[in-house]
Amino acid sequence: MLLRILSLLLLIAIWQAASMLAASRLLPEPLAVVDVMLREARSGALFFNLGTTLARVAISFALAMFFGTLFGILMGRSVTLDRLGDPWLVVLLNLPALVIIVLAYIWIGLTDTAAILAVALNKLPNATVTIREGARSLDAGLEEMATVFAMPWQTRLRHVLLPQLAPYVAAATRSGLSIVWKIVLVVELLGRSNGVGFEIGTAFQVFDVALLLAYALPFVGIMLAIESFLVQPFEQHVSRWRIKTA
Amino acid sequence: MRKAFRTASGEVREVLRDFSTSLAVGKIHALVGPSGYGKTTALRIVIGLDRDFEGMVTLPLGTKIGMVFQEPRLLPWRSVLDNLRLAAPRASEANLVRIATDLGIAGHLRYFPGELSLGLARRVALARAFAVDPNFLVLDEPFVSLDAALAMRLGDELVALVEHTEVTTLLVTHDIDEAIRLADHIMLLGGRPAKIVADFDIAFPRAAMTANYAAKIKAQIGAVIAEAVA
């Protein structure tokens, strides 16, 4: 942990040194970025834009995970559904994110619905493939046990099926969050008039790097916090029954 | 009933043919036969896990099955107590603890199955089968790969519980001695495709059994097996 903090401090030191050497508006000092950050925070714009972007991340991520899990389970369990769905999945996996985003805006309009749908569609195939892998490796013995003991479907879902899928859900969550939050910025840049992506686009037009970083860094910080304070503890919780090797 | 598998190479292999029996209520029935003769197949058909067969299985209305598989098949991500609770949501806490105590696992209720030895895990599987308060208890080689002393002890505990609850029991085993020691009624599986080749009613089961009588039954079974092989 100490080493990580040291490494982070070193990065900031290099940034400081580089900005002093360059002495340019295009590479501002760390403190100048903090200044802009405080200014944006005081006006409330920082929180509004961060909140808007986070809401888009949350909704599209939830949509993608829910349907990805559903389709993944169905395709992992049924050979027919797998054959039917697989070509769609391959098409969606290989469609560039930009194409989906632009098409969504053209067909649906420059709305939040289009933005969120585009992001969710980008993440969906990814989640489906991961969960399908999990659904294929389900333990048939436990399923038979649940059948013989006539467990109701809620029990089977919660205590037999989902715990087996948990490592796959965690993996999909991890990779999913990082995909989603990056794509959300692109979507905002292209077709929304608020959010971190929009602000970065504005900063780009006037080459205001300080403003750009003032929005980018807090956002990265929040995503890192979500990863280490929500995703990792969840992973640890669902694997608590495994025998500790250490 | 008849059961056939399509093998990987595409040919149809009959496993069971003319398999027919009925089980008396409240008795322990042992289905005995060598490995690979379709004991487990027959059992899976009886409890409804395998529906792809020709014939008929009639279970009384309201049959509640308690099952012990060859492997314990516990939910590894739930504690021992939760494993019992989930299988038997209607059992009272006191009842679960009583069953656990009878089987000597009361001290392990908070453990995860991965932390148990095989012997303990099998006890949990037995406890789970009893926890649902079954009227049909089905055991598939429940003591296989345990050492002889432990298998003997668990067998005695099983008998005590069965006699106490008077549950109809079907025990599948390859161990003739175990069958003689535990059962009221022994069915011998043999032949290919397999069917029940002989039935033995044990006149003096378990506690009433003398060493002489056990030897006599064993000799009879041995004679049938010798004849089947010849």
Coordinates of N, CA and C in Angstrom, one line a residue, chain A residues 140-145 147-149 151-152 155 158-161 163-164 238 240-243, chain B residues 44 47 49 65-67 69 73-78 83 86-87 112 114-115 125 128-129 132:
Chain A
A140 N -24.1 -30.0 -12.7 CA -25.3 -30.8 -12.9 C -25.8 -31.5 -11.7
G141 N -24.8 -31.9 -10.9 CA -25.1 -32.7 -9.6 C -25.9 -31.8 -8.7
L142 N -25.6 -30.6 -8.5 CA -26.3 -29.7 -7.6 C -27.7 -29.4 -8.1
E143 N -27.8 -29.3 -9.5 CA -29.1 -29.1 -10.0 C -30.0 -30.3 -9.8
E144 N -29.5 -31.5 -9.9 CA -30.3 -32.7 -9.6 C -30.7 -32.7 -8.1
M145 N -29.8 -32.3 -7.3 CA -30.1 -32.3 -5.9 C -31.2 -31.3 -5.6
T147 N -33.5 -30.5 -7.7 CA -34.8 -31.1 -8.2 C -35.3 -32.1 -7.3
V148 N -34.5 -33.0 -6.8 CA -35.0 -34.1 -5.9 C -35.5 -33.5 -4.6
F149 N -34.9 -32.5 -4.1 CA -35.4 -31.9 -2.9 C -36.5 -30.9 -3.1
M151 N -36.7 -28.0 -4.5 CA -36.5 -26.6 -4.1 C -37.3 -25.6 -5.0
P152 N -38.0 -24.6 -4.4 CA -38.7 -23.7 -5.3 C -37.7 -22.9 -6.1
T155 N -35.3 -20.3 -4.5 CA -34.2 -20.9 -3.8 C -33.1 -21.3 -4.8
R158 N -31.3 -18.2 -6.2 CA -30.5 -17.5 -5.2 C -29.4 -18.3 -4.6
H159 N -29.6 -19.6 -4.4 CA -28.7 -20.4 -3.6 C -27.9 -21.4 -4.4
V160 N -28.5 -21.8 -5.6 CA -27.8 -22.8 -6.4 C -27.2 -22.2 -7.6
L161 N -28.0 -21.4 -8.4 CA -27.5 -20.9 -9.7 C -26.6 -19.7 -9.5
P163 N -24.8 -18.3 -7.0 CA -23.5 -18.4 -6.4 C -22.5 -19.1 -7.4
Q164 N -23.0 -20.0 -8.2 CA -22.1 -20.6 -9.2 C -21.6 -19.5 -10.2
V238 N -18.4 -13.0 -2.1 CA -19.0 -14.2 -2.8 C -18.0 -15.3 -2.8
R240 N -16.1 -16.1 -0.1 CA -15.7 -16.3 1.3 C -15.7 -17.8 1.7
W241 N -16.5 -18.6 1.0 CA -16.6 -20.0 1.4 C -15.4 -20.8 0.9
R242 N -14.7 -20.3 -0.1 CA -13.5 -21.0 -0.6 C -12.5 -21.1 0.5
I243 N -11.8 -22.3 0.6 CA -10.8 -22.5 1.6 C -9.6 -21.5 1.3
Chain B
R44 N -32.2 -43.4 -10.5 CA -32.5 -42.1 -11.0 C -33.9 -42.1 -11.7
I47 N -36.7 -42.0 -8.8 CA -36.9 -40.7 -8.2 C -37.2 -39.6 -9.2
L49 N -35.5 -38.4 -11.8 CA -34.4 -37.5 -12.4 C -34.2 -37.9 -13.9
I65 N -39.3 -37.0 -1.1 CA -38.1 -37.8 -1.2 C -37.0 -37.1 -0.4
G66 N -36.3 -37.9 0.4 CA -35.0 -37.5 1.0 C -33.9 -38.3 0.3
M67 N -32.9 -37.6 -0.2 CA -32.0 -38.3 -1.0 C -30.6 -38.1 -0.5
F69 N -26.9 -38.7 -2.2 CA -26.2 -39.1 -3.5 C -24.9 -39.7 -3.1
R73 N -22.8 -33.7 -2.5 CA -23.6 -32.7 -3.2 C -24.2 -31.6 -2.3
L74 N -23.4 -31.0 -1.5 CA -23.8 -29.9 -0.6 C -23.5 -28.6 -1.4
L75 N -24.2 -27.6 -1.0 CA -23.9 -26.2 -1.6 C -22.6 -25.7 -0.9
P76 N -21.5 -25.6 -1.6 CA -20.3 -25.2 -1.0 C -20.3 -23.8 -0.4
W77 N -21.1 -22.9 -1.0 CA -21.1 -21.5 -0.6 C -22.1 -21.2 0.5
R78 N -22.7 -22.3 1.1 CA -23.7 -22.1 2.2 C -23.2 -22.9 3.4
N83 N -27.4 -25.3 4.4 CA -27.7 -26.4 3.5 C -28.9 -27.2 4.0
L86 N -32.1 -24.9 3.6 CA -32.6 -24.6 2.2 C -33.3 -25.9 1.7
A87 N -32.8 -27.1 2.1 CA -33.5 -28.3 1.6 C -34.8 -28.5 2.4
F112 N -18.4 -24.2 6.5 CA -18.8 -24.4 5.1 C -18.4 -25.8 4.7
G114 N -16.7 -27.2 2.4 CA -15.3 -27.4 2.0 C -14.4 -27.5 3.2
E115 N -14.9 -27.2 4.4 CA -14.0 -27.3 5.6 C -14.2 -28.6 6.3
A125 N -25.0 -34.8 4.4 CA -25.9 -35.2 3.4 C -27.0 -36.1 3.9
R128 N -29.4 -33.8 5.8 CA -30.3 -33.1 4.9 C -31.4 -34.0 4.4
A129 N -31.1 -35.2 4.1 CA -32.2 -36.1 3.7 C -33.2 -36.3 4.8
V132 N -35.8 -33.1 5.7 CA -37.1 -32.8 4.9 C -38.2 -33.7 5.4

